Amino acid sequence: RRVQHETIENRGLESKSVGTEPYRHVRIFRSA
């Protein structure tokens, strides 16, 4: 359940800085 929580937080951060660190979102999803 920690992965889902992190993904939601990352989604919000990505929405604000789209294109800045898009690898983080993919990395967390791959870690799932």
PDB file of N, CA and C in Angstrom:
ATOM      1  N   ARG A   1       0.868  -1.202   0.000  1.00  0.00           N
ATOM      2  CA  ARG A   1       0.000   0.000   0.000  1.00  0.00           C
ATOM      3  C   ARG A   1       0.905   1.253   0.000  1.00  0.00           C
ATOM      4  N   ARG A   2       2.158   1.082   0.259  1.00  0.00           N
ATOM      5  CA  ARG A   2       3.037   2.267   0.316  1.00  0.00           C
ATOM      6  C   ARG A   2       3.272   2.784  -1.118  1.00  0.00           C
ATOM      7  N   VAL A   3       3.306   1.866  -2.042  1.00  0.00           N
ATOM      8  CA  VAL A   3       3.563   2.281  -3.438  1.00  0.00           C
ATOM      9  C   VAL A   3       2.426   3.176  -3.932  1.00  0.00           C
ATOM     10  N   GLN A   4       1.195   2.801  -3.603  1.00  0.00           N
ATOM     11  CA  GLN A   4       0.055   3.605  -4.062  1.00  0.00           C
ATOM     12  C   GLN A   4       0.126   5.011  -3.466  1.00  0.00           C
ATOM     13  N   HIS A   5       0.459   5.082  -2.206  1.00  0.00           N
ATOM     14  CA  HIS A   5       0.526   6.388  -1.536  1.00  0.00           C
ATOM     15  C   HIS A   5       1.603   7.247  -2.197  1.00  0.00           C
ATOM     16  N   GLU A   6       2.736   6.629  -2.486  1.00  0.00           N
ATOM     17  CA  GLU A   6       3.837   7.376  -3.114  1.00  0.00           C
ATOM     18  C   GLU A   6       3.443   7.816  -4.521  1.00  0.00           C
ATOM     19  N   THR A   7       2.722   6.952  -5.207  1.00  0.00           N
ATOM     20  CA  THR A   7       2.326   7.295  -6.580  1.00  0.00           C
ATOM     21  C   THR A   7       1.404   8.510  -6.568  1.00  0.00           C
ATOM     22  N   ILE A   8       0.494   8.550  -5.637  1.00  0.00           N
ATOM     23  CA  ILE A   8      -0.448   9.682  -5.562  1.00  0.00           C
ATOM     24  C   ILE A   8       0.335  10.966  -5.278  1.00  0.00           C
ATOM     25  N   GLU A   9       1.279  10.890  -4.375  1.00  0.00           N
ATOM     26  CA  GLU A   9       2.059  12.090  -4.037  1.00  0.00           C
ATOM     27  C   GLU A   9       2.885  12.525  -5.238  1.00  0.00           C
ATOM     28  N   ASN A  10       3.460  11.560  -5.911  1.00  0.00           N
ATOM     29  CA  ASN A  10       4.286  11.881  -7.087  1.00  0.00           C
ATOM     30  C   ASN A  10       3.415  12.481  -8.188  1.00  0.00           C
ATOM     31  N   ARG A  11       2.226  11.974  -8.310  1.00  0.00           N
ATOM     32  CA  ARG A  11       1.317  12.479  -9.367  1.00  0.00           C
ATOM     33  C   ARG A  11       1.092  13.966  -9.142  1.00  0.00           C
ATOM     34  N   GLY A  12       0.848  14.338  -7.916  1.00  0.00           N
ATOM     35  CA  GLY A  12       0.610  15.759  -7.627  1.00  0.00           C
ATOM     36  C   GLY A  12       1.854  16.578  -7.922  1.00  0.00           C
ATOM     37  N   LEU A  13       3.010  16.047  -7.567  1.00  0.00           N
ATOM     38  CA  LEU A  13       4.257  16.784  -7.813  1.00  0.00           C
ATOM     39  C   LEU A  13       4.521  16.876  -9.308  1.00  0.00           C
ATOM     40  N   GLU A  14       4.234  15.803 -10.002  1.00  0.00           N
ATOM     41  CA  GLU A  14       4.478  15.787 -11.456  1.00  0.00           C
ATOM     42  C   GLU A  14       3.557  16.793 -12.143  1.00  0.00           C
ATOM     43  N   SER A  15       2.344  16.883 -11.659  1.00  0.00           N
ATOM     44  CA  SER A  15       1.372  17.802 -12.274  1.00  0.00           C
ATOM     45  C   SER A  15       1.905  19.236 -12.204  1.00  0.00           C
ATOM     46  N   LYS A  16       2.636  19.529 -11.132  1.00  0.00           N
ATOM     47  CA  LYS A  16       3.159  20.890 -10.956  1.00  0.00           C
ATOM     48  C   LYS A  16       4.447  21.070 -11.768  1.00  0.00           C
ATOM     49  N   SER A  17       5.271  20.049 -11.783  1.00  0.00           N
ATOM     50  CA  SER A  17       6.548  20.164 -12.508  1.00  0.00           C
ATOM     51  C   SER A  17       6.594  19.134 -13.634  1.00  0.00           C
ATOM     52  N   VAL A  18       5.653  19.228 -14.527  1.00  0.00           N
ATOM     53  CA  VAL A  18       5.596  18.267 -15.641  1.00  0.00           C
ATOM     54  C   VAL A  18       6.803  18.462 -16.554  1.00  0.00           C
ATOM     55  N   GLY A  19       7.505  17.375 -16.805  1.00  0.00           N
ATOM     56  CA  GLY A  19       8.660  17.486 -17.690  1.00  0.00           C
ATOM     57  C   GLY A  19       9.934  17.742 -16.898  1.00  0.00           C
ATOM     58  N   THR A  20       9.808  18.044 -15.617  1.00  0.00           N
ATOM     59  CA  THR A  20      11.010  18.301 -14.820  1.00  0.00           C
ATOM     60  C   THR A  20      11.629  16.982 -14.379  1.00  0.00           C
ATOM     61  N   GLU A  21      10.800  16.140 -13.789  1.00  0.00           N
ATOM     62  CA  GLU A  21      11.315  14.826 -13.334  1.00  0.00           C
ATOM     63  C   GLU A  21      10.286  13.740 -13.636  1.00  0.00           C
ATOM     64  N   PRO A  22      10.063  13.453 -14.896  1.00  0.00           N
ATOM     65  CA  PRO A  22       9.073  12.436 -15.267  1.00  0.00           C
ATOM     66  C   PRO A  22       9.586  11.025 -15.021  1.00  0.00           C
ATOM     67  N   TYR A  23      10.853  10.901 -14.685  1.00  0.00           N
ATOM     68  CA  TYR A  23      11.428   9.559 -14.450  1.00  0.00           C
ATOM     69  C   TYR A  23      10.965   9.043 -13.086  1.00  0.00           C
ATOM     70  N   ARG A  24      10.767   9.918 -12.157  1.00  0.00           N
ATOM     71  CA  ARG A  24      10.380   9.504 -10.804  1.00  0.00           C
ATOM     72  C   ARG A  24       9.045   8.749 -10.870  1.00  0.00           C
ATOM     73  N   HIS A  25       8.116   9.285 -11.580  1.00  0.00           N
ATOM     74  CA  HIS A  25       6.781   8.663 -11.672  1.00  0.00           C
ATOM     75  C   HIS A  25       6.913   7.269 -12.297  1.00  0.00           C
ATOM     76  N   VAL A  26       7.667   7.183 -13.363  1.00  0.00           N
ATOM     77  CA  VAL A  26       7.834   5.880 -14.042  1.00  0.00           C
ATOM     78  C   VAL A  26       8.596   4.928 -13.139  1.00  0.00           C
ATOM     79  N   ARG A  27       9.555   5.434 -12.420  1.00  0.00           N
ATOM     80  CA  ARG A  27      10.381   4.574 -11.554  1.00  0.00           C
ATOM     81  C   ARG A  27       9.495   3.967 -10.464  1.00  0.00           C
ATOM     82  N   ILE A  28       8.670   4.746  -9.855  1.00  0.00           N
ATOM     83  CA  ILE A  28       7.803   4.228  -8.782  1.00  0.00           C
ATOM     84  C   ILE A  28       6.843   3.191  -9.361  1.00  0.00           C
ATOM     85  N   PHE A  29       6.321   3.480 -10.539  1.00  0.00           N
ATOM     86  CA  PHE A  29       5.372   2.542 -11.153  1.00  0.00           C
ATOM     87  C   PHE A  29       6.083   1.231 -11.454  1.00  0.00           C
ATOM     88  N   ARG A  30       7.340   1.314 -11.891  1.00  0.00           N
ATOM     89  CA  ARG A  30       8.096   0.098 -12.235  1.00  0.00           C
ATOM     90  C   ARG A  30       8.425  -0.645 -10.935  1.00  0.00           C
ATOM     91  N   SER A  31       8.610   0.065  -9.886  1.00  0.00           N
ATOM     92  CA  SER A  31       8.976  -0.567  -8.599  1.00  0.00           C
ATOM     93  C   SER A  31       7.779  -1.352  -8.058  1.00  0.00           C
ATOM     94  N   ALA A  32       6.601  -0.933  -8.439  1.00  0.00           N
ATOM     95  CA  ALA A  32       5.389  -1.604  -7.919  1.00  0.00           C
ATOM     96  C   ALA A  32       5.514  -3.100  -8.145  1.00  0.00           C
TER      97      ALA A  32
END
